[in-house]
Short mmCIF file of N, CA, C and O in Angstrom, two decimals:
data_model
loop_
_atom_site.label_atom_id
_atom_site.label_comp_id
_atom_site.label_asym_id
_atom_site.label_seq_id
_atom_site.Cartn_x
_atom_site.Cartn_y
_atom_site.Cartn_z
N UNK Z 26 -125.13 185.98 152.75
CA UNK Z 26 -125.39 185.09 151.62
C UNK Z 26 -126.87 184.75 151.55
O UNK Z 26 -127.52 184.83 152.59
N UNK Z 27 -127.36 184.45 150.61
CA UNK Z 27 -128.10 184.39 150.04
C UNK Z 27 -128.80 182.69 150.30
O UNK Z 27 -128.42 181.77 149.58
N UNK Z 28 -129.64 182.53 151.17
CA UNK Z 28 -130.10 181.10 152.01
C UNK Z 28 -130.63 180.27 150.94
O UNK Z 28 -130.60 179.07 151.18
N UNK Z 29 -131.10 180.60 149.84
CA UNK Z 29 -131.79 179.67 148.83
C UNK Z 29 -130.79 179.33 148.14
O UNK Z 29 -130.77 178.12 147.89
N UNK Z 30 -129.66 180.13 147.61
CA UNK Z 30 -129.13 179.76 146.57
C UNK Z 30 -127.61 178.94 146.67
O UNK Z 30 -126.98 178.25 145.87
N UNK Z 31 -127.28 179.49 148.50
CA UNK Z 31 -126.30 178.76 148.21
C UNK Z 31 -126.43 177.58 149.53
O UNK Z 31 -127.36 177.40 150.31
N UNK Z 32 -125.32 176.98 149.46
CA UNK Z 32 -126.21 175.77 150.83
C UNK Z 32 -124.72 175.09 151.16
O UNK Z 32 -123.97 174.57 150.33
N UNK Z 33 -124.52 175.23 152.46
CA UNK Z 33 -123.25 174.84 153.30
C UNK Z 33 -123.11 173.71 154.48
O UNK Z 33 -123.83 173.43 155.43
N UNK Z 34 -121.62 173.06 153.91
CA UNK Z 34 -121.52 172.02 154.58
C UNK Z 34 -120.39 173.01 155.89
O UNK Z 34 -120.28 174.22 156.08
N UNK Z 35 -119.72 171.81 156.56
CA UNK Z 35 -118.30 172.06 157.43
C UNK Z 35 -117.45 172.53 156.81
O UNK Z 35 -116.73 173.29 157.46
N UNK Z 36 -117.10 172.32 155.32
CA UNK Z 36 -116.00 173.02 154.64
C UNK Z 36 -116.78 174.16 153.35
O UNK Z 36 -116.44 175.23 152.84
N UNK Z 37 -117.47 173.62 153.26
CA UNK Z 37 -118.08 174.18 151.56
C UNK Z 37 -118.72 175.03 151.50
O UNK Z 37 -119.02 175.45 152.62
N UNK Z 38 -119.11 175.53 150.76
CA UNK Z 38 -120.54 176.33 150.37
C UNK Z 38 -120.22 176.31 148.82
O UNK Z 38 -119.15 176.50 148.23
N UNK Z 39 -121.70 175.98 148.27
CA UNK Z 39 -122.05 175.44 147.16
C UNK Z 39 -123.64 175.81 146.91
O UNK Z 39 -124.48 176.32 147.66
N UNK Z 40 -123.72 175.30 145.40
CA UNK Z 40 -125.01 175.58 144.52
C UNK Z 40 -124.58 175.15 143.50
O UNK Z 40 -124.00 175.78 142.62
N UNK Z 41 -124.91 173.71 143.53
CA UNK Z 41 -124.79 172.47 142.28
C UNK Z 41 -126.04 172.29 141.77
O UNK Z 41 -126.81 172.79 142.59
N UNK Z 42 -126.53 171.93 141.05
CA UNK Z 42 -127.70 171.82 139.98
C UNK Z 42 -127.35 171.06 139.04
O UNK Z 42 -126.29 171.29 138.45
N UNK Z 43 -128.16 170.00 138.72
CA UNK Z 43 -127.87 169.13 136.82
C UNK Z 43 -129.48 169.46 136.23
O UNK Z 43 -130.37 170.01 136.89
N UNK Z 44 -129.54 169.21 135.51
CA UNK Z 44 -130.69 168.87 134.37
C UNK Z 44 -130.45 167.47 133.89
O UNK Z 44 -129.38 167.36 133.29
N UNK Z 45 -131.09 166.49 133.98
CA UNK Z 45 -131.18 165.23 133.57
C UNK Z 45 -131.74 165.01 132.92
O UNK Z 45 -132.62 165.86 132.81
N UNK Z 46 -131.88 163.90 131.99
CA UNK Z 46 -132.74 163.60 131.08
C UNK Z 46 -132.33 162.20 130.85
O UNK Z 46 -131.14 161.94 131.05
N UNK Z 47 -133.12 161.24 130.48
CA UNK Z 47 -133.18 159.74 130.50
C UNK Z 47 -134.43 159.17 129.79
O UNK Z 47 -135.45 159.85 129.78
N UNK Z 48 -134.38 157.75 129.09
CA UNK Z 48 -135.20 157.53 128.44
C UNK Z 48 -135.28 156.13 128.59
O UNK Z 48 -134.23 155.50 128.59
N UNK Z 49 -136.47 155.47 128.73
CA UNK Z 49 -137.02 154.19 128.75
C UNK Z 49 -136.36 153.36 126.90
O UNK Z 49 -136.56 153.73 125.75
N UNK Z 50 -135.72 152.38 127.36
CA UNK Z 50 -134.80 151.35 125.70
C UNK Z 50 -136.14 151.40 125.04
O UNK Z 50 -137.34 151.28 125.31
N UNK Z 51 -135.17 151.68 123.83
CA UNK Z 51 -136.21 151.74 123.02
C UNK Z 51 -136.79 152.99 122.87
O UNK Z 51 -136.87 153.28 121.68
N UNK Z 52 -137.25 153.90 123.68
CA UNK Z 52 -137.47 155.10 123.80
C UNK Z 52 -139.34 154.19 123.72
O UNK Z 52 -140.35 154.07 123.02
N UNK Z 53 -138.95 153.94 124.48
CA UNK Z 53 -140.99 153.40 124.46
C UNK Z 53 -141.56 153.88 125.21
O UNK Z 53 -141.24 154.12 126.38
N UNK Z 54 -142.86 154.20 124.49
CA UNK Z 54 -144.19 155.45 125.43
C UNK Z 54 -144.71 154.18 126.80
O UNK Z 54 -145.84 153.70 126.75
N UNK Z 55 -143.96 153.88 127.65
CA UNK Z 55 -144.23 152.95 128.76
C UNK Z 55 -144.48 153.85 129.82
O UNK Z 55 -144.99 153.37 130.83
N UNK Z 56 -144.18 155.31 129.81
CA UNK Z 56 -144.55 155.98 131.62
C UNK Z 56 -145.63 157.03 131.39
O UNK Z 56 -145.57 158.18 130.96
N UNK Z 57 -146.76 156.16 131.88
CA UNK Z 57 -148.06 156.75 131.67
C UNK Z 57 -148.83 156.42 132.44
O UNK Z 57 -148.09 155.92 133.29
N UNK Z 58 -149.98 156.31 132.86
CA UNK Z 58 -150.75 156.20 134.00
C UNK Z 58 -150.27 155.75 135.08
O UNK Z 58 -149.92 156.75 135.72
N UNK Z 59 -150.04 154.81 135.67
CA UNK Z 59 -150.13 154.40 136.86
C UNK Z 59 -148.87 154.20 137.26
O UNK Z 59 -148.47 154.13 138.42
N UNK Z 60 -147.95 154.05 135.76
CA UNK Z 60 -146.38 153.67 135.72
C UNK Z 60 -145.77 155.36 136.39
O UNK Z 60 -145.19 155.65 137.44
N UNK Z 61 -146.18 156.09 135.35
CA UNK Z 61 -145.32 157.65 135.71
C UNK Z 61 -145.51 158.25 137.29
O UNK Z 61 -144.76 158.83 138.07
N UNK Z 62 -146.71 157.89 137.32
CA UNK Z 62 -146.86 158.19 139.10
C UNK Z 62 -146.52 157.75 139.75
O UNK Z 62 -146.16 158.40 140.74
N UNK Z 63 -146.34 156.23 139.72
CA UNK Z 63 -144.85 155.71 140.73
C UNK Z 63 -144.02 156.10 140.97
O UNK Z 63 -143.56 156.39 142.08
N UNK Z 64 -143.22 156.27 138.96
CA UNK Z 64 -141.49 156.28 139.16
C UNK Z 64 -141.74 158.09 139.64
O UNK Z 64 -140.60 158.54 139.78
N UNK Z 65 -142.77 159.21 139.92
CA UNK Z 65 -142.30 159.82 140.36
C UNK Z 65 -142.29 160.00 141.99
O UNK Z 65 -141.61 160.84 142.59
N UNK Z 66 -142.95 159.31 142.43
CA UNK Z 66 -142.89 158.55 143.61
C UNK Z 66 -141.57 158.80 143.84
O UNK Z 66 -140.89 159.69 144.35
N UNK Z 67 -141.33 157.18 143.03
CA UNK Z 67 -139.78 156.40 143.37
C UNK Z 67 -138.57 157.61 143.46
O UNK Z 67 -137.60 157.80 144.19
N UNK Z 68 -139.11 158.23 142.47
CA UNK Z 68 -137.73 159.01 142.21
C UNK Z 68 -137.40 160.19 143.37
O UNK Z 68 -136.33 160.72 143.67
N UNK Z 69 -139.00 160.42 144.00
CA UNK Z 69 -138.42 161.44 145.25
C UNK Z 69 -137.78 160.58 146.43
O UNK Z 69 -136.71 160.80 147.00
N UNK Z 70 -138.70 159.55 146.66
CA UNK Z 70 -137.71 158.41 147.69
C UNK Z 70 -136.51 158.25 147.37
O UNK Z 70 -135.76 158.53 148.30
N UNK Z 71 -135.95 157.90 146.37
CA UNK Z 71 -134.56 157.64 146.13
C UNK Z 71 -134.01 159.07 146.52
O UNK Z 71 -133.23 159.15 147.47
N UNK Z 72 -134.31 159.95 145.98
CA UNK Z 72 -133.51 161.30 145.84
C UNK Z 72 -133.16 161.60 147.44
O UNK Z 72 -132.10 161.87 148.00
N UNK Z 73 -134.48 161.42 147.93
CA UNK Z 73 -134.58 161.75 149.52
C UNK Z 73 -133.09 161.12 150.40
O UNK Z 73 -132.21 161.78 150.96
N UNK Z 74 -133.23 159.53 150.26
CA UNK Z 74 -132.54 158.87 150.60
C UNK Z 74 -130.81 159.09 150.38
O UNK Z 74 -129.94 158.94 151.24
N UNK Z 75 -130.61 159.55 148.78
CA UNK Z 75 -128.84 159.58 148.27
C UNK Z 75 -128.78 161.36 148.74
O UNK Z 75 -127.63 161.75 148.58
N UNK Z 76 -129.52 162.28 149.17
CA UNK Z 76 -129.66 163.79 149.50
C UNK Z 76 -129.43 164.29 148.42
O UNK Z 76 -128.36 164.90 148.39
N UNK Z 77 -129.91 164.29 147.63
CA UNK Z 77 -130.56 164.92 146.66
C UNK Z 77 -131.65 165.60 146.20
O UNK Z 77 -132.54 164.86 145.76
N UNK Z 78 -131.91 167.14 146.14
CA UNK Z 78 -133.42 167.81 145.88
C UNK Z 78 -133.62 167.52 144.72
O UNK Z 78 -132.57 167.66 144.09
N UNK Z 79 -134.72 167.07 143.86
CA UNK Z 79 -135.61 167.15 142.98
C UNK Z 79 -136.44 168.71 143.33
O UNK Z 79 -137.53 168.88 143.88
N UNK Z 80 -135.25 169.93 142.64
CA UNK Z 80 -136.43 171.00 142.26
C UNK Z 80 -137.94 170.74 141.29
O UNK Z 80 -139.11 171.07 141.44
N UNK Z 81 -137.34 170.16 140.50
CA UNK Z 81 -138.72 170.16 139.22
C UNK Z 81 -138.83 169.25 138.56
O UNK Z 81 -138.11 169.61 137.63
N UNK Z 82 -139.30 167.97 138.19
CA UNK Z 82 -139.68 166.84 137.33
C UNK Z 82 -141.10 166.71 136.36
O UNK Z 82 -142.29 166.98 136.51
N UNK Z 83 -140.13 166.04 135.14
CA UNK Z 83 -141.27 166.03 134.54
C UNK Z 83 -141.02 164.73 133.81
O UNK Z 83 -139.91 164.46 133.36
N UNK Z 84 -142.03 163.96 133.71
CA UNK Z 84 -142.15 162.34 133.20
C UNK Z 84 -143.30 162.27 132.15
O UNK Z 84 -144.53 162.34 132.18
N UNK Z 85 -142.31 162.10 131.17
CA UNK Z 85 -143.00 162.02 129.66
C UNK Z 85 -143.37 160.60 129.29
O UNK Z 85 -143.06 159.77 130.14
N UNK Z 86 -143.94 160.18 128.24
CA UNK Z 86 -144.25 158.92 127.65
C UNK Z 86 -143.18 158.19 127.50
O UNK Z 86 -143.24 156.97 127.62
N UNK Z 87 -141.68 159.05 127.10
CA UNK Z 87 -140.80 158.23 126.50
C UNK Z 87 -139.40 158.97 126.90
O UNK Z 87 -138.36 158.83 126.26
N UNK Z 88 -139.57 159.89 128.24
CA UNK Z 88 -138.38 159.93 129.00
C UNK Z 88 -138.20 160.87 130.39
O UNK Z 88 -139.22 161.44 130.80
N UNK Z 89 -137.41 160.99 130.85
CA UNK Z 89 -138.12 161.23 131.97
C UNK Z 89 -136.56 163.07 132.04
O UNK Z 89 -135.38 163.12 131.69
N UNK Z 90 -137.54 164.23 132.69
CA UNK Z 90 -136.61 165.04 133.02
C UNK Z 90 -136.90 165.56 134.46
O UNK Z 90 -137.96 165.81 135.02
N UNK Z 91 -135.50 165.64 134.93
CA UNK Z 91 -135.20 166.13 136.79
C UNK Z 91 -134.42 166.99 136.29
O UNK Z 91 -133.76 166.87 135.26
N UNK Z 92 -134.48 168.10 137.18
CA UNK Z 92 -133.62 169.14 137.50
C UNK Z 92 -133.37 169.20 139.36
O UNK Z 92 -134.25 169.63 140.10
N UNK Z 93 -132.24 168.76 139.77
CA UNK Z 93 -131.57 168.31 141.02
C UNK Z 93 -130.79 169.33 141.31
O UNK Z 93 -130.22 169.85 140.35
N UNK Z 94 -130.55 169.88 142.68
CA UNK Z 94 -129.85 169.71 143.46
C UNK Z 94 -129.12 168.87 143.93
O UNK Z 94 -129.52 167.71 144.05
N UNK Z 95 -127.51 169.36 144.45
CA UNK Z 95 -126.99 168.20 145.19
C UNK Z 95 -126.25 169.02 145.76
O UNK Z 95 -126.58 170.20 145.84
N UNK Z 96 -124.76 168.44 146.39
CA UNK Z 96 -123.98 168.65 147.55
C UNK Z 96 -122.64 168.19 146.23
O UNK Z 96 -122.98 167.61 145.20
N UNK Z 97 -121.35 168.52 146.49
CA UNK Z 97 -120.02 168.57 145.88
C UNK Z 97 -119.74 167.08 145.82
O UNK Z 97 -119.04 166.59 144.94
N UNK Z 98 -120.33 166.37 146.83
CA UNK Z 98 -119.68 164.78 147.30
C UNK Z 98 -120.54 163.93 146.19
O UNK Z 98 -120.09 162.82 145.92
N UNK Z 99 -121.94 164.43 145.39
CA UNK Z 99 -122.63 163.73 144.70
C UNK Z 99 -122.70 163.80 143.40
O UNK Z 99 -123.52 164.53 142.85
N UNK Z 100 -121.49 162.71 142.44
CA UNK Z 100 -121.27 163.06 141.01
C UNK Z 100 -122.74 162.56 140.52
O UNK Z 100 -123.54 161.85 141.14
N UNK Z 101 -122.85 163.09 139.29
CA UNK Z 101 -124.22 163.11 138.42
C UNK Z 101 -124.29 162.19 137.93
O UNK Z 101 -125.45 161.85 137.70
N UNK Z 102 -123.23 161.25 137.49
CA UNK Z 102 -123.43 159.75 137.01
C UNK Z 102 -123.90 158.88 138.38
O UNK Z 102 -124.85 158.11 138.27
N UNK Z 103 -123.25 159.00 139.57
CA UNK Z 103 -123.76 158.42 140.51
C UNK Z 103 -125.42 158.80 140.92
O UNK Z 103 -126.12 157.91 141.40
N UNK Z 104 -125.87 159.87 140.74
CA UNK Z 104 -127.72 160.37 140.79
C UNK Z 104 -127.99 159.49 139.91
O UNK Z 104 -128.70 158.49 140.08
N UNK Z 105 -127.41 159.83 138.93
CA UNK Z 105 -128.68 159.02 137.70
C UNK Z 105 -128.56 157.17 137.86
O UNK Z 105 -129.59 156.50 137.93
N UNK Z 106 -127.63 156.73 137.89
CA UNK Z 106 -127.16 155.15 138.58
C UNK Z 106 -128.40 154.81 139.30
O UNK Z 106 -129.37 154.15 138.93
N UNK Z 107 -128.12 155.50 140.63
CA UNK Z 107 -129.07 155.15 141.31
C UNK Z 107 -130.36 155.25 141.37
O UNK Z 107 -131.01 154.47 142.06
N UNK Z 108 -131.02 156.36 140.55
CA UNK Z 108 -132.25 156.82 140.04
C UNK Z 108 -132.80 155.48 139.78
O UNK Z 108 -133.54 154.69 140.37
N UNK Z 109 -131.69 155.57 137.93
CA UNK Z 109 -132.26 154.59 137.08
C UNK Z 109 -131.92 152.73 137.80
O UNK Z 109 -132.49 151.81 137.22
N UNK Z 110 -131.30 152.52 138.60
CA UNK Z 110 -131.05 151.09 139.11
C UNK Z 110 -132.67 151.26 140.28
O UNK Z 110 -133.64 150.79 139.68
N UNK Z 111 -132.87 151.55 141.05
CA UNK Z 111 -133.62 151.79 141.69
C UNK Z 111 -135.30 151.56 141.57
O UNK Z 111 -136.07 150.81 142.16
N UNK Z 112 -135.50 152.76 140.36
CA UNK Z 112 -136.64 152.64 139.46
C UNK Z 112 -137.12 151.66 138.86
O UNK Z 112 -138.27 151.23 138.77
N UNK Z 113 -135.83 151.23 138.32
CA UNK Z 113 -135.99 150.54 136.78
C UNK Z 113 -136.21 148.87 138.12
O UNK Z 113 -137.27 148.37 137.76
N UNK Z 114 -135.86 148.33 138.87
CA UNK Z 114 -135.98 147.01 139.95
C UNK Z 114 -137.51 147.07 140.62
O UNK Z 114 -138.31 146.19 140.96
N UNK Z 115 -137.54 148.47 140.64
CA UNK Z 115 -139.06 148.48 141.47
C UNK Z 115 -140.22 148.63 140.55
O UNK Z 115 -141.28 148.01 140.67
N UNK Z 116 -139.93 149.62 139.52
CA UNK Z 116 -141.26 149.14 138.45
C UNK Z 116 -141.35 147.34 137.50
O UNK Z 116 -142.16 146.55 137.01
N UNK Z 117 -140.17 147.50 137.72
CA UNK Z 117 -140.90 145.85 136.76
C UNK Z 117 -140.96 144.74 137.64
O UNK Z 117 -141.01 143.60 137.19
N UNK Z 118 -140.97 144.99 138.94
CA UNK Z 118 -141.22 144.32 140.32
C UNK Z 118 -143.04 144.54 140.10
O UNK Z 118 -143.84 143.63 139.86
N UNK Z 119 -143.28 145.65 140.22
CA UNK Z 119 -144.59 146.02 140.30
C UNK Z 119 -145.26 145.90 139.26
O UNK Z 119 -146.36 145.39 139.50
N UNK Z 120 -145.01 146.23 137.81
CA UNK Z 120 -145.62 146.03 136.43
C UNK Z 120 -144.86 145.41 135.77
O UNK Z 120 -143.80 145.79 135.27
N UNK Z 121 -145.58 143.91 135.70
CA UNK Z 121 -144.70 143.28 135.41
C UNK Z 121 -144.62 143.14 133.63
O UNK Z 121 -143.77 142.44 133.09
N UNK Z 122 -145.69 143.96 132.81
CA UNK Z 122 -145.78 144.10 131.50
C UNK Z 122 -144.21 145.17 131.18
O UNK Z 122 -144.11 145.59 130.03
N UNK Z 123 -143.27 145.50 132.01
CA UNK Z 123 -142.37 146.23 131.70
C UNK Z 123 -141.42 145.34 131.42
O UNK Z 123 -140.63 145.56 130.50
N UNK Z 124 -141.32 143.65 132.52
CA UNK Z 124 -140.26 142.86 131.80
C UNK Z 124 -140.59 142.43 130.45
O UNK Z 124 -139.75 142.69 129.58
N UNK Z 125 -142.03 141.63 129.98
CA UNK Z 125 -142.17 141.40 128.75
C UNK Z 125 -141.97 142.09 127.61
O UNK Z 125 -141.75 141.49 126.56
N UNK Z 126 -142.01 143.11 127.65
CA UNK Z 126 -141.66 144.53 126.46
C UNK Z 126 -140.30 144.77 126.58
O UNK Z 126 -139.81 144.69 125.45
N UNK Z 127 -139.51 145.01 127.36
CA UNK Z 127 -138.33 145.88 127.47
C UNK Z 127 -136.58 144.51 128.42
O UNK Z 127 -136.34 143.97 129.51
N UNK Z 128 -136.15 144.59 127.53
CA UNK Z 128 -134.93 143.45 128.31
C UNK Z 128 -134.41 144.56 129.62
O UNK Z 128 -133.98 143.94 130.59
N UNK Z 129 -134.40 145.45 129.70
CA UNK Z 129 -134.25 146.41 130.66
C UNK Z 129 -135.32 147.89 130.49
O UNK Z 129 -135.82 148.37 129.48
N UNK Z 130 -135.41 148.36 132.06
CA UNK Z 130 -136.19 149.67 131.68
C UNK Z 130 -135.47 150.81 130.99
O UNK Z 130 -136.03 151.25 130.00
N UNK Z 131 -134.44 151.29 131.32
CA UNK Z 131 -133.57 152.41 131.09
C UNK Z 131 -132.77 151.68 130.00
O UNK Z 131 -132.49 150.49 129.87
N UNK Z 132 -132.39 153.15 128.98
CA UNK Z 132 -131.61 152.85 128.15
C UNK Z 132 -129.58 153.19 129.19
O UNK Z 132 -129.31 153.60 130.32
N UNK Z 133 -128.78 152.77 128.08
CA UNK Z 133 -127.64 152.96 129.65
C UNK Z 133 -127.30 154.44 129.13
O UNK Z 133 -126.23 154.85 129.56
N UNK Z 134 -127.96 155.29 128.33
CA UNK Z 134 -127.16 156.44 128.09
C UNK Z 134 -127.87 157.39 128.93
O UNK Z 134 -128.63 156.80 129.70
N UNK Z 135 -127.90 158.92 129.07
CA UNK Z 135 -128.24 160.00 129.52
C UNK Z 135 -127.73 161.21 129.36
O UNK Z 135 -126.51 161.37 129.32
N UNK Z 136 -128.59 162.19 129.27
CA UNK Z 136 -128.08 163.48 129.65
C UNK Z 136 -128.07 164.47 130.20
O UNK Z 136 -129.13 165.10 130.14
N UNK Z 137 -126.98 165.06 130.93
CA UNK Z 137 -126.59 166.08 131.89
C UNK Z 137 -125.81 166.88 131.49
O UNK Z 137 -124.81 166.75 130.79
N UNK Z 138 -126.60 168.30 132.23
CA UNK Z 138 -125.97 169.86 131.70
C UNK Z 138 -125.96 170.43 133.40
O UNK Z 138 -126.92 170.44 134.17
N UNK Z 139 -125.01 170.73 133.58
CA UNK Z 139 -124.73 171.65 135.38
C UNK Z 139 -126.21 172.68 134.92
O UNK Z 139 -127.22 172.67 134.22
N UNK Z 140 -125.68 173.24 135.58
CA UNK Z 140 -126.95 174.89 136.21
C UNK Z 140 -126.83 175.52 136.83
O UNK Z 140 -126.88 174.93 137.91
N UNK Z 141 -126.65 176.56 136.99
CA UNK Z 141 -125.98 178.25 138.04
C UNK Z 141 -127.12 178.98 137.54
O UNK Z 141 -128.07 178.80 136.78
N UNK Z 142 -126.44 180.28 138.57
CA UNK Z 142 -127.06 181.05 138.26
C UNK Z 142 -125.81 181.72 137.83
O UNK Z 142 -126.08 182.60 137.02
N UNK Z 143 -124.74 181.64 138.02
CA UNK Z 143 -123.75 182.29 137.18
C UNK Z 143 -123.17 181.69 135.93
O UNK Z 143 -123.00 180.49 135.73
N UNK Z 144 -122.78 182.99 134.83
CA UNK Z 144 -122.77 182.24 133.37
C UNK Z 144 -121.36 182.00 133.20
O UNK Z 144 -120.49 182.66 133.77
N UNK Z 145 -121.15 181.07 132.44
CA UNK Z 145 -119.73 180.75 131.91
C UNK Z 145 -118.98 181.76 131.55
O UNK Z 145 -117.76 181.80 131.71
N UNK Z 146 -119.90 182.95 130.87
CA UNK Z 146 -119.18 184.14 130.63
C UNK Z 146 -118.30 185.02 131.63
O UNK Z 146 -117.17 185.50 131.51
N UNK Z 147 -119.27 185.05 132.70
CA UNK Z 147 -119.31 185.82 134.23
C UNK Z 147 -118.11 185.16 134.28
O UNK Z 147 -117.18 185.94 134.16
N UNK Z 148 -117.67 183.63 134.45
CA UNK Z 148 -116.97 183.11 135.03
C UNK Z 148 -115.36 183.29 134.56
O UNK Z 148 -114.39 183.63 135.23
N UNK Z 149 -115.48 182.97 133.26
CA UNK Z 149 -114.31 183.41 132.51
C UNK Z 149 -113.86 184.71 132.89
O UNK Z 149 -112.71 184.75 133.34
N UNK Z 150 -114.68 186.04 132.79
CA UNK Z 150 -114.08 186.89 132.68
C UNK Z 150 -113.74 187.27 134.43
O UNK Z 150 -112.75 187.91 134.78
N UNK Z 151 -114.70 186.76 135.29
CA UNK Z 151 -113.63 186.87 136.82
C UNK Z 151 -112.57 186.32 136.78
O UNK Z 151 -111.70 187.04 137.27
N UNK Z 152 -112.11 185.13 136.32
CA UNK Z 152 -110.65 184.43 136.30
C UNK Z 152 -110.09 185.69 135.30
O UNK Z 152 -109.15 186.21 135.89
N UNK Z 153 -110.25 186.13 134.46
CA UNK Z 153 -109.33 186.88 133.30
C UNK Z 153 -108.89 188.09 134.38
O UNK Z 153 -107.73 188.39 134.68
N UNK Z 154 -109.79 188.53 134.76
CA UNK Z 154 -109.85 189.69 135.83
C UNK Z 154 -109.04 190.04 137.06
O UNK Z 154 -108.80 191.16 137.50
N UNK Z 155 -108.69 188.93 137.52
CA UNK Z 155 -107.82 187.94 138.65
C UNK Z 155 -106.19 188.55 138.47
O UNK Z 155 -105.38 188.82 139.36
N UNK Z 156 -106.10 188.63 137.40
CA UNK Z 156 -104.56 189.19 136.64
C UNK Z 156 -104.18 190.14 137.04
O UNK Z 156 -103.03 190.04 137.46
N UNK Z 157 -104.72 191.34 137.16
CA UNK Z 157 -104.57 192.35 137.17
C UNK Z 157 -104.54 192.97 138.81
O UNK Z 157 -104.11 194.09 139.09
N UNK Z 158 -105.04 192.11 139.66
CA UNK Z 158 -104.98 192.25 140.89
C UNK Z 158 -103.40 192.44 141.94
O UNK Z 158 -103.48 192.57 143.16
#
């Protein structure tokens, strides 16, 4: 097998991936200088901490995108929870122009798409395939 792509526990072997995406209420241009370099800080500490890889991040004016790794035990609403609870306590701890502007940092919505390297197509047609065995 293939050491990068797939990654094993005591029972498992797996290669989970999300694409995230999240946005400051309001969708306000608030992560910019000194703010965006924190929360990307913050966001590898946290990740570090719940075992979660941050392959690739990118933190825009007005939202923020991770593409993660994880393990089977770590649902994607629980990553982003903790991301955004985490972040959102420690930046307006630190800047405090984020409580006056914003009743919260994060809006409560988000979005997540899995990620393989195998396609839905691939996938379907091995189960279809399965039949005939």
């Amino acid at each position: 097998m293939n050491g990068k792509r797939w990654k094993r526990s005591a029972t498992t072997v797996y290669n989970i991936g999300y694409h995230l995406i999240w946005c400051p209420k309001y969708r306000r241009k608030v992560l910019v200088g000194e703010v965006a370099e924190r929360l990307k800080e913050l966001l590898l500490q946290k990740a570090q901490g719940i075992g979660v890889e941050i392959v690739q991040m990118e933190v825009m004016p007005d939202h923020v995108h991770l593409f993660v790794k994880t393990d089977p035990t770590n649902s994607p609403h629980f990553i982003v929870n903790q991301l955004k609870s985490y972040t959102s306590r420690v930046l307006r701890e630190e800047f405090p122009f984020l409580k006056s502007r914003l009743p919260s940092l994060w809006t409560r919505s988000y979005y997540c798409e899995s990620v393989g390297d195998i396609s839905e197509e691939s996938i379907r047609k091995y189960i279809e395939d399965q039949k005939g065995k």
